[in-house]
PDB file of C-alpha atoms and ligand atoms in Angstrom:
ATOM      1  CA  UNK D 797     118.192 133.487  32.214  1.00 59.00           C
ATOM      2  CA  UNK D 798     118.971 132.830  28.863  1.00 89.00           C
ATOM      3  CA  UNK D 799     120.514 135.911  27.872  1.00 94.00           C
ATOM      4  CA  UNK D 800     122.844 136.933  31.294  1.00 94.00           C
ATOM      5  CA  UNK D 801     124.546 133.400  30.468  1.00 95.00           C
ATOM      6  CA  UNK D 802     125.252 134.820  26.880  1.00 96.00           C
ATOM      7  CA  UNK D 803     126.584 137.997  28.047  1.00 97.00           C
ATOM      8  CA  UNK D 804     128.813 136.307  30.447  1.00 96.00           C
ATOM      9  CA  UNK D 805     130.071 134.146  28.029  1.00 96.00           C
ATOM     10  CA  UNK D 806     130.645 137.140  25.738  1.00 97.00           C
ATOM     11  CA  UNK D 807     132.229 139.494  28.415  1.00 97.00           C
ATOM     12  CA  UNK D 808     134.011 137.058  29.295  1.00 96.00           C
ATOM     13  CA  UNK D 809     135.542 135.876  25.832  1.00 96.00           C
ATOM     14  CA  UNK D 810     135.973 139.778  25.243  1.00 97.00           C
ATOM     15  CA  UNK D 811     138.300 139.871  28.657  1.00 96.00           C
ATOM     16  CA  UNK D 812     140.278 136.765  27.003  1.00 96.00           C
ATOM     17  CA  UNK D 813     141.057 138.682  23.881  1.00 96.00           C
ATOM     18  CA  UNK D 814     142.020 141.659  25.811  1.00 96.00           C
ATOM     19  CA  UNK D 815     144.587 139.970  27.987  1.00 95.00           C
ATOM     20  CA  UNK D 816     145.531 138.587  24.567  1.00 96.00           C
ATOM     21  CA  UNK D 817     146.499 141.529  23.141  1.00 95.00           C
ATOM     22  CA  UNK D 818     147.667 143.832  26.379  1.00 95.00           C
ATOM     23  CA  UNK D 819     144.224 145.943  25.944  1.00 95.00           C
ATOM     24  CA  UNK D 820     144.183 148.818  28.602  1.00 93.00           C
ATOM     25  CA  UNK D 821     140.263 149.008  27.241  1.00 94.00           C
ATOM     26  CA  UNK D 822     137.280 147.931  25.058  1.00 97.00           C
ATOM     27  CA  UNK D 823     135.659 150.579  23.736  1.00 97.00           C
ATOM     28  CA  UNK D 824     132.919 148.631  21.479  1.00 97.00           C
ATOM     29  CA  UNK D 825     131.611 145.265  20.844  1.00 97.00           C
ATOM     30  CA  UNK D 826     129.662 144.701  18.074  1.00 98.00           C
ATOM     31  CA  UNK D 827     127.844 141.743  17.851  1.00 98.00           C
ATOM     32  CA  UNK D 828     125.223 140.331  15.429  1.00 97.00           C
ATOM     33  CA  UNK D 829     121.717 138.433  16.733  1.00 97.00           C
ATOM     34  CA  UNK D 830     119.176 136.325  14.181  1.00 97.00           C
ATOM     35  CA  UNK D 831     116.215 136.681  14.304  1.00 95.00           C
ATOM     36  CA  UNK D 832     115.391 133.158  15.277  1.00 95.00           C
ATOM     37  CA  UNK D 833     118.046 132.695  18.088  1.00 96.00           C
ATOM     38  CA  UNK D 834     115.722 133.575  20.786  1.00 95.00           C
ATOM     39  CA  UNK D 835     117.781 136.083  22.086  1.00 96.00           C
ATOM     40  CA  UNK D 836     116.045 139.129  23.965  1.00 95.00           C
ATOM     41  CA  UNK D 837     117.853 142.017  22.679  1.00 95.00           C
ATOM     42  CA  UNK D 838     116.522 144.278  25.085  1.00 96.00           C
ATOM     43  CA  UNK D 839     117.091 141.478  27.894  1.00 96.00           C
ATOM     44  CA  UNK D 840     120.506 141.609  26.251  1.00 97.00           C
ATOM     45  CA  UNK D 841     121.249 144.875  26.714  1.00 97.00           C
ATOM     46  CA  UNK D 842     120.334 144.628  30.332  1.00 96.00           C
ATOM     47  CA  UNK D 843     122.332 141.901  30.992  1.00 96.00           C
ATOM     48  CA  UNK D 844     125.010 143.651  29.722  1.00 97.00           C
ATOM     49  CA  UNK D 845     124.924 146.311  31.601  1.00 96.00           C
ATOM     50  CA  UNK D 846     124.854 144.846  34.591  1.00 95.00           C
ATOM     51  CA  UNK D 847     127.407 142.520  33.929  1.00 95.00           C
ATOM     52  CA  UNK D 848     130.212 144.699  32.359  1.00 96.00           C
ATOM     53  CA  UNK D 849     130.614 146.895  35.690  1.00 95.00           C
ATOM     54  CA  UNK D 850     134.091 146.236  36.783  1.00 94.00           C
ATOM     55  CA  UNK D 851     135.457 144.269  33.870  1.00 95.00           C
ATOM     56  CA  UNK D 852     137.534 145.424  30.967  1.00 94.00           C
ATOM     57  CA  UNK D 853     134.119 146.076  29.062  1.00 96.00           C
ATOM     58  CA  UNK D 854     132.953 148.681  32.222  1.00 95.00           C
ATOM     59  CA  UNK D 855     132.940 151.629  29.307  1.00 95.00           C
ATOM     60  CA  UNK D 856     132.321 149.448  26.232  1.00 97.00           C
ATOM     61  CA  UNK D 857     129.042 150.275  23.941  1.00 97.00           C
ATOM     62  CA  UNK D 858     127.330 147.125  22.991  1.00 98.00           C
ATOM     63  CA  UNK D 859     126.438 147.466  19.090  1.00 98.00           C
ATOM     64  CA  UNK D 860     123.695 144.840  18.066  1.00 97.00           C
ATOM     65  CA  UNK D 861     122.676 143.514  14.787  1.00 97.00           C
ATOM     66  CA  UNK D 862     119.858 142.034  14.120  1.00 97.00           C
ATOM     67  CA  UNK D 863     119.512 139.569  11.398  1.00 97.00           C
ATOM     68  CA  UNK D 864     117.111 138.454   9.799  1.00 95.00           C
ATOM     69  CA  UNK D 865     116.009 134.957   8.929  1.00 94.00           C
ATOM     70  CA  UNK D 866     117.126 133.657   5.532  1.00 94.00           C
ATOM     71  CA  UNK D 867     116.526 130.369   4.053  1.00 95.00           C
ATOM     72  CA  UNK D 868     117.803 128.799   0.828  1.00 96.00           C
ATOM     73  CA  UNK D 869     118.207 125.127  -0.816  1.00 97.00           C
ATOM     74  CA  UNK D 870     120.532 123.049   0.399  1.00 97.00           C
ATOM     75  CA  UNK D 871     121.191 121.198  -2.839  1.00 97.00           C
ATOM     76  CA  UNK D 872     121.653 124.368  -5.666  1.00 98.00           C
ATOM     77  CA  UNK D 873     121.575 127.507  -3.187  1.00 97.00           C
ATOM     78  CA  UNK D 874     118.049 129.110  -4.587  1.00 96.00           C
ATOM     79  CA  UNK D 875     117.197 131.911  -2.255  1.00 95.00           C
ATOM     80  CA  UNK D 876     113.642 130.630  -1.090  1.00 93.00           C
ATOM     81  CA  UNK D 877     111.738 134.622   0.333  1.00 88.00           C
ATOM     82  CA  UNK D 878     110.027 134.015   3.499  1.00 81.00           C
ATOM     83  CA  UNK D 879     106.382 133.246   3.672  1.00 76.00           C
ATOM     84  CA  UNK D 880     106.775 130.925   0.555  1.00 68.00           C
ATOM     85  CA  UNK D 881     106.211 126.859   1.270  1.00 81.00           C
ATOM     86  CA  UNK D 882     110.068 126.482   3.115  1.00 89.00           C
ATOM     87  CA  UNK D 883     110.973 123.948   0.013  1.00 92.00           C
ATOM     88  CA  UNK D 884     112.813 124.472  -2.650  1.00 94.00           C
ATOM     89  CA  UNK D 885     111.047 124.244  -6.208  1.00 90.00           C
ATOM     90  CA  UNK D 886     113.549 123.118  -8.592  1.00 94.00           C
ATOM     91  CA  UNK D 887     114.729 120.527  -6.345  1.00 96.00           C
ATOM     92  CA  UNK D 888     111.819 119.970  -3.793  1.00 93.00           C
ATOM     93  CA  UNK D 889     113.551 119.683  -0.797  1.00 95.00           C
ATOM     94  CA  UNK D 890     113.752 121.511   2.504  1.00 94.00           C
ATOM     95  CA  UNK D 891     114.784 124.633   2.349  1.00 95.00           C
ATOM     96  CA  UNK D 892     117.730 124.942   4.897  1.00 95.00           C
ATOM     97  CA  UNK D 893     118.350 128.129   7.372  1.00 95.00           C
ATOM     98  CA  UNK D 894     121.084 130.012   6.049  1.00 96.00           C
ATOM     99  CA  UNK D 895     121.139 133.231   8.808  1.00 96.00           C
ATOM    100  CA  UNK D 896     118.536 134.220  11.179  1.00 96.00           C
ATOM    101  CA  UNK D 897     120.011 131.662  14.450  1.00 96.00           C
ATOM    102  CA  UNK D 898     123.525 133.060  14.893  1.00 96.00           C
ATOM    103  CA  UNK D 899     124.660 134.602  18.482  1.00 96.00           C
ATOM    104  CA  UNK D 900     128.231 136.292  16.923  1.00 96.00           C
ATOM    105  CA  UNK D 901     130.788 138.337  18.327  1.00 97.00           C
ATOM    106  CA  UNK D 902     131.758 140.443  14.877  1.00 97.00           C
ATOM    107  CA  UNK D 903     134.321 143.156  16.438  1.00 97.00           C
ATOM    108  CA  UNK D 904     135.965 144.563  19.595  1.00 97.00           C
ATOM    109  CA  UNK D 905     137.128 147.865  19.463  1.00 97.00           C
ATOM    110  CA  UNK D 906     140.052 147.838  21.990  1.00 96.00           C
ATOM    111  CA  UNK D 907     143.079 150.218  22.919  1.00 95.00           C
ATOM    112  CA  UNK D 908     146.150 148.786  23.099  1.00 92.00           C
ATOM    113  CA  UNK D 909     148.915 150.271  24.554  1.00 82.00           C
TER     114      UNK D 909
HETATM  115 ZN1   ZN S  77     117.161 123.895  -5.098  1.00 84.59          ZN
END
């Protein structure tokens, strides 16, 4: 499943920066989910929880953002609002996805010793 390969890739990652820094824990992730990434969140939140037993993220919250879509011009940055014709006016071109797809890690609060 989609999402227990993202939250292995995230715990994982997280375990990285721990070692990284000499982390004795993680207490929170936060991480931020468009809209349009097909991303479960409550899949995501399951995953999680069954993943982080026995890692360095065993007592971590999971924070999750969701984002929503925005689109605006490639060519002179015109916000285009959702539900108009995905073009830009001035220029008439395709408006271009500027958030709404992202699967980010934003923060890990950690202890370090
Ligand atoms: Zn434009």
């Amino acid at each position: 499943m989609h999402e227990y390969s993202i939250v292995q890739a995230l715990i994982e990652r997280v375990g990285t920066e721990a070692s990284v820094r000499h982390a004795t824990a993680v207490h929170r992730l936060k991480v931020r989910i468009g809209e349009l990434s097909g991303v479960e969140v409550d899949l995501l939140t399951t995953a999680y929880t069954a993943f982080r037993e026995r890692t360095i993220c065993e007592r971590a919250e999971l924070d999750v953002r969701i984002v929503p879509a925005r689109w605006e011009c490639p060519d002179c940055g015109a916000p285009i609002g959702r539900g108009n014709r995905l073009a830009c006016g001035a220029c008439a071109v395709p408006a271009r996805l500027a958030e709404g797809d992202e699967i980010m890690l934003d923060q890990i609060e950690m202890e370090v010793r």
